[in-house]
mmCIF file of C-alpha atoms in Angstrom:
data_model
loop_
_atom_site.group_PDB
_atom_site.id
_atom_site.type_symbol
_atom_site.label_atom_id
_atom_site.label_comp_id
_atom_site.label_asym_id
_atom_site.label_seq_id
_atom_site.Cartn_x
_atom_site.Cartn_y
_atom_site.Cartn_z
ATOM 1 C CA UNK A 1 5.122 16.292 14.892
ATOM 2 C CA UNK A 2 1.770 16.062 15.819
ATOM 3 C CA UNK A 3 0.097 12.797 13.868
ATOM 4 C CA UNK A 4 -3.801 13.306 13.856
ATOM 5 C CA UNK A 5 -5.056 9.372 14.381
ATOM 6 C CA UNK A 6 -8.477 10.147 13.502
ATOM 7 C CA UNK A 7 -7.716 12.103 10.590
ATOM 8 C CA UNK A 8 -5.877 9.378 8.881
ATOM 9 C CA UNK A 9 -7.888 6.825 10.299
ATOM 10 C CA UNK A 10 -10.703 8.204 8.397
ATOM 11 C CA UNK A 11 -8.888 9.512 5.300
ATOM 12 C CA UNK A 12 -7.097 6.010 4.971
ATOM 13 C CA UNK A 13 -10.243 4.298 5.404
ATOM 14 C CA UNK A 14 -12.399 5.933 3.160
ATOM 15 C CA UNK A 15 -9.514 5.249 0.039
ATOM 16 C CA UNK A 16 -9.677 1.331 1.483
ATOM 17 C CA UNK A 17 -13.112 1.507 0.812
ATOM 18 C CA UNK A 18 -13.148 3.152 -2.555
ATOM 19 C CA UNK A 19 -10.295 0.392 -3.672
ATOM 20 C CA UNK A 20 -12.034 -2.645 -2.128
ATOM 21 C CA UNK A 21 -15.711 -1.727 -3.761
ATOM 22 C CA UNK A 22 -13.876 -0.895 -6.779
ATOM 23 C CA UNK A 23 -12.038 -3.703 -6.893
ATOM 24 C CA UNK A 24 -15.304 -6.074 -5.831
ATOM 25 C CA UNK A 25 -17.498 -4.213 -8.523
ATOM 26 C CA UNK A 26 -14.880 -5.481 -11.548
ATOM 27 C CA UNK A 27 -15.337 -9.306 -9.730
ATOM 28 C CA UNK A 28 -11.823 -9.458 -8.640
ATOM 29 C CA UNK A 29 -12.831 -10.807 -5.639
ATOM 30 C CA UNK A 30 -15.685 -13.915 -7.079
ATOM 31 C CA UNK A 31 -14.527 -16.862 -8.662
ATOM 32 C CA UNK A 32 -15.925 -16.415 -11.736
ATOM 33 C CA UNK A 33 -16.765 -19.564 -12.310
ATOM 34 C CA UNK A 34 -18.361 -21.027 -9.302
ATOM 35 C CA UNK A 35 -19.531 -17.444 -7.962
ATOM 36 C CA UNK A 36 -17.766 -18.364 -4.589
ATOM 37 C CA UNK A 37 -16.014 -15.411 -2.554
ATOM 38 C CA UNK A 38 -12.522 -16.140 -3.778
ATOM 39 C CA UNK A 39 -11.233 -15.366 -0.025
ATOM 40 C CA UNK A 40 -12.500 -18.528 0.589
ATOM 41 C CA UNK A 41 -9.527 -19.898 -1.354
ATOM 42 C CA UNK A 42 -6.300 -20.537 1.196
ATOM 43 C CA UNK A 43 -4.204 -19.088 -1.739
ATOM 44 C CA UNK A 44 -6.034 -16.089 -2.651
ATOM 45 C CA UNK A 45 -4.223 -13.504 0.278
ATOM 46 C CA UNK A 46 -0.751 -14.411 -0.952
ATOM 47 C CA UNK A 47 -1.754 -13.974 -4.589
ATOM 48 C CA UNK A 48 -3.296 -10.871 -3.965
ATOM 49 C CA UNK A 49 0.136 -9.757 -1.940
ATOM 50 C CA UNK A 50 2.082 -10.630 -4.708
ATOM 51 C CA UNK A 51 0.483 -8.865 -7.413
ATOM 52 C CA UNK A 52 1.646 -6.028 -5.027
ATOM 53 C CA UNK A 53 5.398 -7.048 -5.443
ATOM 54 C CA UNK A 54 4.948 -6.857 -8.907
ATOM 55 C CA UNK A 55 3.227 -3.640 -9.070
ATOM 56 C CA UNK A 56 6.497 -2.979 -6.940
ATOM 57 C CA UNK A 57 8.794 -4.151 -9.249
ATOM 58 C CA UNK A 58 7.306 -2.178 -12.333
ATOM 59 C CA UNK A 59 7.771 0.966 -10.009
ATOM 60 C CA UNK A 60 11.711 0.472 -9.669
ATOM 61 C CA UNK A 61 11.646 -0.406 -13.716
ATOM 62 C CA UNK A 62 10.003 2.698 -13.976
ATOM 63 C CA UNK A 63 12.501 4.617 -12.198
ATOM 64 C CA UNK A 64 15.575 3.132 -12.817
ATOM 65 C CA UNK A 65 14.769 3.925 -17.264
ATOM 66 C CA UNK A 66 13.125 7.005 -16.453
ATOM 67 C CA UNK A 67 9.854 6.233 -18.287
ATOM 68 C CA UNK A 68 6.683 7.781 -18.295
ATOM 69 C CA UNK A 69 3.594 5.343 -17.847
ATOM 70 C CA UNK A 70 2.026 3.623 -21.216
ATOM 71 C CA UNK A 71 -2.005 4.322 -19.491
ATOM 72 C CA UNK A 72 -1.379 7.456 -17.918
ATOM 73 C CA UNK A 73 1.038 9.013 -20.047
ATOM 74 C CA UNK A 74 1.098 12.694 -18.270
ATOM 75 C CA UNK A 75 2.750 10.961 -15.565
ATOM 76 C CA UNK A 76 5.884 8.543 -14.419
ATOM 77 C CA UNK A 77 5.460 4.943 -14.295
ATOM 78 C CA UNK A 78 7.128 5.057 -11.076
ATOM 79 C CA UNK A 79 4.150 6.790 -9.610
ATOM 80 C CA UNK A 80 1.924 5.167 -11.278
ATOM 81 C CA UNK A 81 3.085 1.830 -10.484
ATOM 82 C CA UNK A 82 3.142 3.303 -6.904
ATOM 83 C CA UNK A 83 -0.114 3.881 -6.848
ATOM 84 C CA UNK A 84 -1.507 0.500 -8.218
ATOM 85 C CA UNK A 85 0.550 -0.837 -5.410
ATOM 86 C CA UNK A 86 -1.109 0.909 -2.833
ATOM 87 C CA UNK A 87 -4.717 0.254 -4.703
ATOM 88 C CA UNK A 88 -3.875 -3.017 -4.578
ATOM 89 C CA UNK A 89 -2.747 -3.300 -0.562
ATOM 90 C CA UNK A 90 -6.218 -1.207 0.162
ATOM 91 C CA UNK A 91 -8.375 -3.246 -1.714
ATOM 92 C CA UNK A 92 -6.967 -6.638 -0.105
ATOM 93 C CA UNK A 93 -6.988 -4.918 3.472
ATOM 94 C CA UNK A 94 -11.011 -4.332 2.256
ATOM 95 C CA UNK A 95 -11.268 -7.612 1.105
ATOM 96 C CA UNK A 96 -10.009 -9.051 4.505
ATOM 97 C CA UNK A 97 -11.852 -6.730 6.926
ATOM 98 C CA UNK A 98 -8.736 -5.512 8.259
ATOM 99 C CA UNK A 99 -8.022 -2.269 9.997
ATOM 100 C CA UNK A 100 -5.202 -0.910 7.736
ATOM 101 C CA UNK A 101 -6.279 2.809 8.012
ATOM 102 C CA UNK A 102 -6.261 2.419 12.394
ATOM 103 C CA UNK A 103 -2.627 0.427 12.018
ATOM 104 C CA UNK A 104 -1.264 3.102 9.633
ATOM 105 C CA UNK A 105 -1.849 5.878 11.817
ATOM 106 C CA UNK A 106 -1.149 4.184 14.835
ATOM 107 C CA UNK A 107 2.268 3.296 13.488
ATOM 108 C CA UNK A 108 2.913 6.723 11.953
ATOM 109 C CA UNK A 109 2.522 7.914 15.796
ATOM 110 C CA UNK A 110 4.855 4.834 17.376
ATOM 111 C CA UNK A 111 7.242 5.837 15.101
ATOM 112 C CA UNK A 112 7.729 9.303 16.394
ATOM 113 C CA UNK A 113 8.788 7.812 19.642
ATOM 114 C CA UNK A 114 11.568 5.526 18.165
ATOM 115 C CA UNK A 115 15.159 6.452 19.843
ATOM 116 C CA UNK A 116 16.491 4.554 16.320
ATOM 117 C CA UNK A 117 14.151 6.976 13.726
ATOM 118 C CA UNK A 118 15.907 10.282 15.421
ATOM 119 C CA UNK A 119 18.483 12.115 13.337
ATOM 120 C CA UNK A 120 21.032 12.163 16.096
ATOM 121 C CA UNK A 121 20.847 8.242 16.335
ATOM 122 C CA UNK A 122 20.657 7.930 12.612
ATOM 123 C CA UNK A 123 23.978 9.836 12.423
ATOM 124 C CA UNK A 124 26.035 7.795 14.865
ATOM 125 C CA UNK A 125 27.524 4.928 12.998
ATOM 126 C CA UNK A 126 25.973 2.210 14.081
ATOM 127 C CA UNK A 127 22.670 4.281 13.403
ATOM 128 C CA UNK A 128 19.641 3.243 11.511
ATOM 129 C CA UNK A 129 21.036 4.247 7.665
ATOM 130 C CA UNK A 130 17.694 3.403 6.047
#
């Protein structure tokens, strides 16, 4: 399969960007208080990455009772939750100036060459299972 890097790379980065302003408009990234980037604040990436887990972890609640989501109630928590997760990675990728749309695709098109992601090795059994 053919992976187009530029495509993604400027798909992906244009939803980073959305997230990340988003995000920045609402003040999610200023300490309230003291008006200070909060990136400034040695704790603030691995709070930010685990409000991902728990976006996470209200997917697979989601899924495993087979509810539909309390905001958006047309659709399943599971995606829902999946999509706050991946709001929530783009918008701390934006808030830390990294490339997350030039790694995605980049891996997307490593993986294609990996002797452990074909079927036929998958099937063997000492294959990749998942």
């Amino acid at each position: 399969m053919y992976v187009d890097r530029a495509k993604i790379t400027r798909n992906i980065g244009y939803v980073q960007e959305v997230c990340h302003l988003l995000a920045e408009q609402a003040g999610w990234w200023t300490d309230l208080k003291t008006g200070e980037p909060k990136q400034s604040n040695p704790l603030a990436f691995g709070n930010a990455t685990m409000l991902v887990v728990t976006e996470l972890s209200e997917a697979i609640e989601g899924h495993r009772k087979d509810l539909m989501d309390d905001k958006l109630t047309h659709r399943k928590m599971v995606e829902v939750e999946l999509a706050d997760a991946v709001i929530r990675i783009f918008d701390l990728a934006g808030a830390y100036g990294l490339d997350l749309a030039g790694a995605i695709a980049e891996k997307l098109e490593y993986n294609t060459t990996r002797e452990d992601h074909k079927i036929e090795n998958r099937v063997l059994d000492n294959g990749k299972k998942y």
